[in-house]
Amino acid sequence: MKSRNSSSTTLVDTPAAALKVAQNNKRGSSSLKNRGKGVVKEGGGEGDQSEQQVHIWTERERRKRMRTMFTNLQALLPQLPSKADKSTIVDEAISYIKTLHQTLQALEKQKLEKLQGLLNLDSEPSAVSVITTSQAATPQLPFAVAADQSWPSKPFPPPSMITTSTPPSGFQTWFSPNVVLNMWGEDAQICICSAKKQGLLATILHILEKHGLDVVSAHISSGHHRCTYMIHAHAGGGSCGQFPESSLSVEDTFKLAAGEMNLWLLSC
């Protein structure tokens, strides 16, 4: 009986314990579910937080780059104080760029004067031939033309089209050992004689393009050891090219281009 009572006690106690265990298991499963939901919610929060951190980092880097650029720009403007706001830096930069452009124009004029001194371009131009009424259709060349050379086919205007404001129709000639420049108005003939040099034609065209001079026609004669270039160039309405606001006249532009060609030939 004692053993039976003990066994019955055990049997009575066992369901209670089982019930308690079942309740604990149920609580554990619900807590696990809640924990799982919490993990999912926590994961979504981490995604939003990471995007926000990326946005903050991007904005911080952008501001850092802006500060660096303004610092570099301020370093190029020596007249600015160390503590200048951004609007002042931008205004001073615009003013400084205009000043540099004026300085560039002055240096271009000095360069032209030095080229004139080097190439004897400061001498009075010689009007080699003057176009008269009977010569308007066929202008005289200021030098002898070889048999293998040709004159550009662009027709000259008849005398009736020439107004009183038109400059003299005679050639104005400047020359150097390798380059001869003949000008009339906004057109010019550039004659270049040189030993064969690699890249000479490309350099000539680059110089003309740099000064905004259009090539109307070009004739090239090549021998065994030398080449002759005859180029008809047009100024196309004045100064243009890389420096559209340059104050150089058409005449000075042609002379500057011819001087650069001659310097390139002498330096090679």
XYZ file of C-alpha atoms in Angstrom:
268
model
C 0.000 0.000 0.000
C 2.725 2.280 0.755
C 4.299 1.617 -2.486
C 0.973 1.966 -4.182
C 0.395 5.237 -2.424
C 3.802 6.321 -3.447
C 3.133 5.249 -6.968
C -0.278 6.934 -6.920
C 1.360 9.985 -5.539
C 3.753 9.766 -8.346
C 0.934 9.299 -10.795
C -0.933 12.265 -9.336
C 2.168 14.386 -9.287
C 3.167 13.471 -12.805
C 0.208 15.045 -14.649
C 0.604 18.231 -12.665
C 4.228 18.330 -13.523
C 3.401 17.574 -17.120
C 0.826 20.346 -17.143
C 3.336 22.708 -15.670
C 5.898 21.667 -18.240
C 3.330 22.123 -21.017
C 2.513 25.591 -19.767
C 6.182 26.437 -19.619
C 6.677 25.109 -23.147
C 3.756 27.195 -24.395
C 5.202 30.280 -22.778
C 8.567 29.446 -24.282
C 7.136 29.008 -27.767
C 5.220 32.286 -27.528
C 8.326 34.025 -26.291
C 10.265 32.498 -29.162
C 7.661 33.756 -31.614
C 7.768 37.175 -30.068
C 11.517 37.081 -30.206
C 11.351 36.117 -33.869
C 9.008 38.983 -34.606
C 11.252 41.253 -32.686
C 14.195 40.102 -34.755
C 12.331 40.860 -37.972
C 11.316 44.289 -36.754
C 14.799 44.937 -35.508
C 16.211 43.939 -38.917
C 13.958 46.463 -40.709
C 15.082 49.155 -38.325
C 18.713 48.381 -39.075
C 18.049 48.782 -42.829
C 16.495 52.208 -42.380
C 19.276 53.225 -40.058
C 21.964 52.125 -42.533
C 20.374 54.138 -45.350
C 20.255 57.168 -43.115
C 23.908 56.717 -42.222
C 24.841 56.466 -45.916
C 22.920 59.672 -46.622
C 24.640 61.453 -43.755
C 28.049 60.232 -44.919
C 27.378 61.344 -48.521
C 26.292 64.791 -47.407
C 29.326 65.093 -45.148
C 31.674 64.174 -48.006
C 29.958 66.638 -50.346
C 30.394 69.458 -47.875
C 33.992 68.445 -47.338
C 34.680 68.616 -51.084
C 32.988 72.010 -51.305
C 35.126 73.338 -48.464
C 38.235 71.978 -50.146
C 37.365 73.611 -53.475
C 36.631 76.958 -51.860
C 39.903 76.715 -49.938
C 41.832 76.024 -53.147
C 40.055 78.876 -54.919
C 40.814 81.245 -52.065
C 44.478 80.232 -52.190
C 44.601 81.439 -55.813
C 43.358 84.878 -54.779
C 46.164 86.452 -52.742
C 44.282 89.692 -52.035
C 41.537 87.948 -50.055
C 41.658 87.815 -46.246
C 41.878 84.461 -44.555
C 38.316 84.685 -43.215
C 36.238 85.437 -46.308
C 32.768 84.112 -46.946
C 31.935 82.047 -50.005
C 30.125 84.803 -51.897
C 33.141 87.090 -51.524
C 35.433 84.355 -52.807
C 33.278 83.824 -55.907
C 33.021 87.567 -56.664
C 36.759 88.064 -56.284
C 37.439 85.043 -58.485
C 35.309 86.498 -61.299
C 37.084 89.849 -61.025
C 40.483 88.157 -60.952
C 39.683 86.165 -64.107
C 38.822 89.389 -65.950
C 42.100 90.916 -64.801
C 44.019 87.889 -66.030
C 42.289 88.154 -69.403
C 43.380 91.781 -69.751
C 46.913 90.783 -68.801
C 46.810 88.074 -71.455
C 45.833 90.612 -74.104
C 48.700 92.881 -73.068
C 51.142 89.976 -73.258
C 49.826 89.069 -76.709
C 50.587 92.601 -77.866
C 54.076 92.418 -76.384
C 54.605 89.109 -78.130
C 53.564 90.677 -81.414
C 55.968 93.573 -80.908
C 58.835 91.179 -80.203
C 57.993 89.170 -83.291
C 57.951 92.361 -85.319
C 61.384 93.234 -84.027
C 62.678 89.760 -84.783
C 61.220 89.575 -88.269
C 61.669 93.257 -89.171
C 57.907 93.609 -89.302
C 58.042 97.058 -87.780
C 59.271 98.507 -91.068
C 56.866 100.286 -93.390
C 54.932 97.848 -95.593
C 55.732 98.011 -99.252
C 52.778 98.292 -101.602
C 54.274 96.109 -104.287
C 51.388 96.327 -106.704
C 48.231 98.392 -106.741
C 45.093 97.098 -108.417
C 43.738 99.478 -111.014
C 40.507 99.298 -112.958
C 42.042 97.226 -115.711
C 43.793 94.951 -113.213
C 40.835 94.263 -110.926
C 40.060 90.878 -112.447
C 43.705 89.722 -112.481
C 45.774 91.009 -109.551
C 49.521 91.230 -109.877
C 51.537 88.993 -107.585
C 54.289 90.635 -105.543
C 56.752 87.948 -106.555
C 57.466 85.569 -109.388
C 55.202 82.524 -109.406
C 56.752 79.222 -110.342
C 55.207 77.036 -113.019
C 53.977 74.472 -110.511
C 52.243 77.071 -108.323
C 48.638 78.199 -108.629
C 46.691 81.243 -107.450
C 43.435 80.705 -105.522
C 40.396 80.736 -107.724
C 38.331 83.017 -105.468
C 37.267 85.946 -107.696
C 38.007 89.528 -106.769
C 35.102 91.985 -106.596
C 34.709 94.300 -109.579
C 35.712 97.961 -109.129
C 32.069 99.017 -108.937
C 31.654 97.032 -105.716
C 34.547 98.801 -103.987
C 33.241 101.613 -101.801
C 35.103 104.562 -100.391
C 35.436 102.826 -97.008
C 37.358 99.935 -98.561
C 41.059 99.997 -97.641
C 43.649 100.361 -100.415
C 43.627 97.338 -102.685
C 47.404 97.116 -102.980
C 49.356 94.348 -101.319
C 51.067 94.995 -98.021
C 54.096 92.753 -97.737
C 56.104 91.546 -94.759
C 58.817 88.994 -95.175
C 61.338 86.865 -93.315
C 63.866 84.303 -94.551
C 61.239 81.547 -94.695
C 57.844 83.272 -94.669
C 56.391 85.960 -96.946
C 53.072 87.565 -95.999
C 51.026 89.527 -98.552
C 47.879 91.172 -97.204
C 44.908 92.897 -98.757
C 42.026 93.701 -96.444
C 40.823 90.612 -94.607
C 42.644 88.248 -96.980
C 46.275 87.297 -97.082
C 48.618 85.073 -99.007
C 51.198 83.266 -96.916
C 54.165 81.780 -98.762
C 56.404 79.393 -96.863
C 59.574 77.843 -98.191
C 61.386 75.323 -96.053
C 63.334 72.132 -96.058
C 61.215 69.041 -95.605
C 60.152 68.870 -91.982
C 57.822 66.363 -90.428
C 54.605 67.940 -89.185
C 55.145 71.286 -90.934
C 51.764 71.401 -92.675
C 49.939 70.342 -89.514
C 51.722 73.087 -87.563
C 50.823 75.724 -90.153
C 47.159 74.749 -90.097
C 47.161 74.659 -86.288
C 48.565 78.201 -86.087
C 45.985 79.491 -88.558
C 43.167 77.796 -86.672
C 44.433 79.124 -83.341
C 44.173 82.690 -84.625
C 40.787 82.135 -86.287
C 42.098 82.356 -89.860
C 40.228 80.325 -92.470
C 42.088 78.565 -95.275
C 40.457 79.440 -98.608
C 42.930 77.500 -100.737
C 46.361 75.947 -100.419
C 48.959 74.879 -102.963
C 51.916 72.693 -102.055
C 55.006 72.078 -104.181
C 57.486 69.454 -103.071
C 60.975 68.796 -104.328
C 63.659 66.388 -103.253
C 64.795 68.456 -100.302
C 62.349 71.348 -99.850
C 58.661 72.214 -99.845
C 56.826 75.377 -100.805
C 53.415 76.255 -99.381
C 51.155 78.966 -100.799
C 48.106 79.521 -98.599
C 45.234 81.932 -99.146
C 43.808 82.766 -95.711
C 40.781 84.821 -94.732
C 40.290 86.582 -91.403
C 36.532 86.007 -91.366
C 35.323 89.162 -89.668
C 38.204 90.057 -87.400
C 39.780 88.606 -84.321
C 38.517 85.239 -83.226
C 40.057 81.864 -82.584
C 41.147 81.015 -79.058
C 40.860 84.640 -77.891
C 37.542 85.972 -79.223
C 37.754 89.152 -77.130
C 41.277 90.001 -78.233
C 41.785 93.588 -79.393
C 44.287 92.636 -82.114
C 43.440 93.931 -85.562
C 43.236 91.712 -88.626
C 46.620 92.962 -89.778
C 48.258 92.203 -86.427
C 46.630 88.780 -86.340
C 48.093 87.872 -89.725
C 51.523 89.138 -88.690
C 51.392 87.249 -85.413
C 50.499 84.014 -87.201
C 53.272 84.491 -89.769
C 55.772 85.234 -87.000
C 54.856 82.052 -85.133
C 55.322 80.033 -88.316
C 58.758 81.529 -88.858
C 59.784 80.899 -85.248
C 58.713 77.277 -85.565
C 60.780 76.890 -88.731
C 63.832 78.454 -87.099
C 63.516 76.297 -83.984
C 63.361 72.991 -85.857
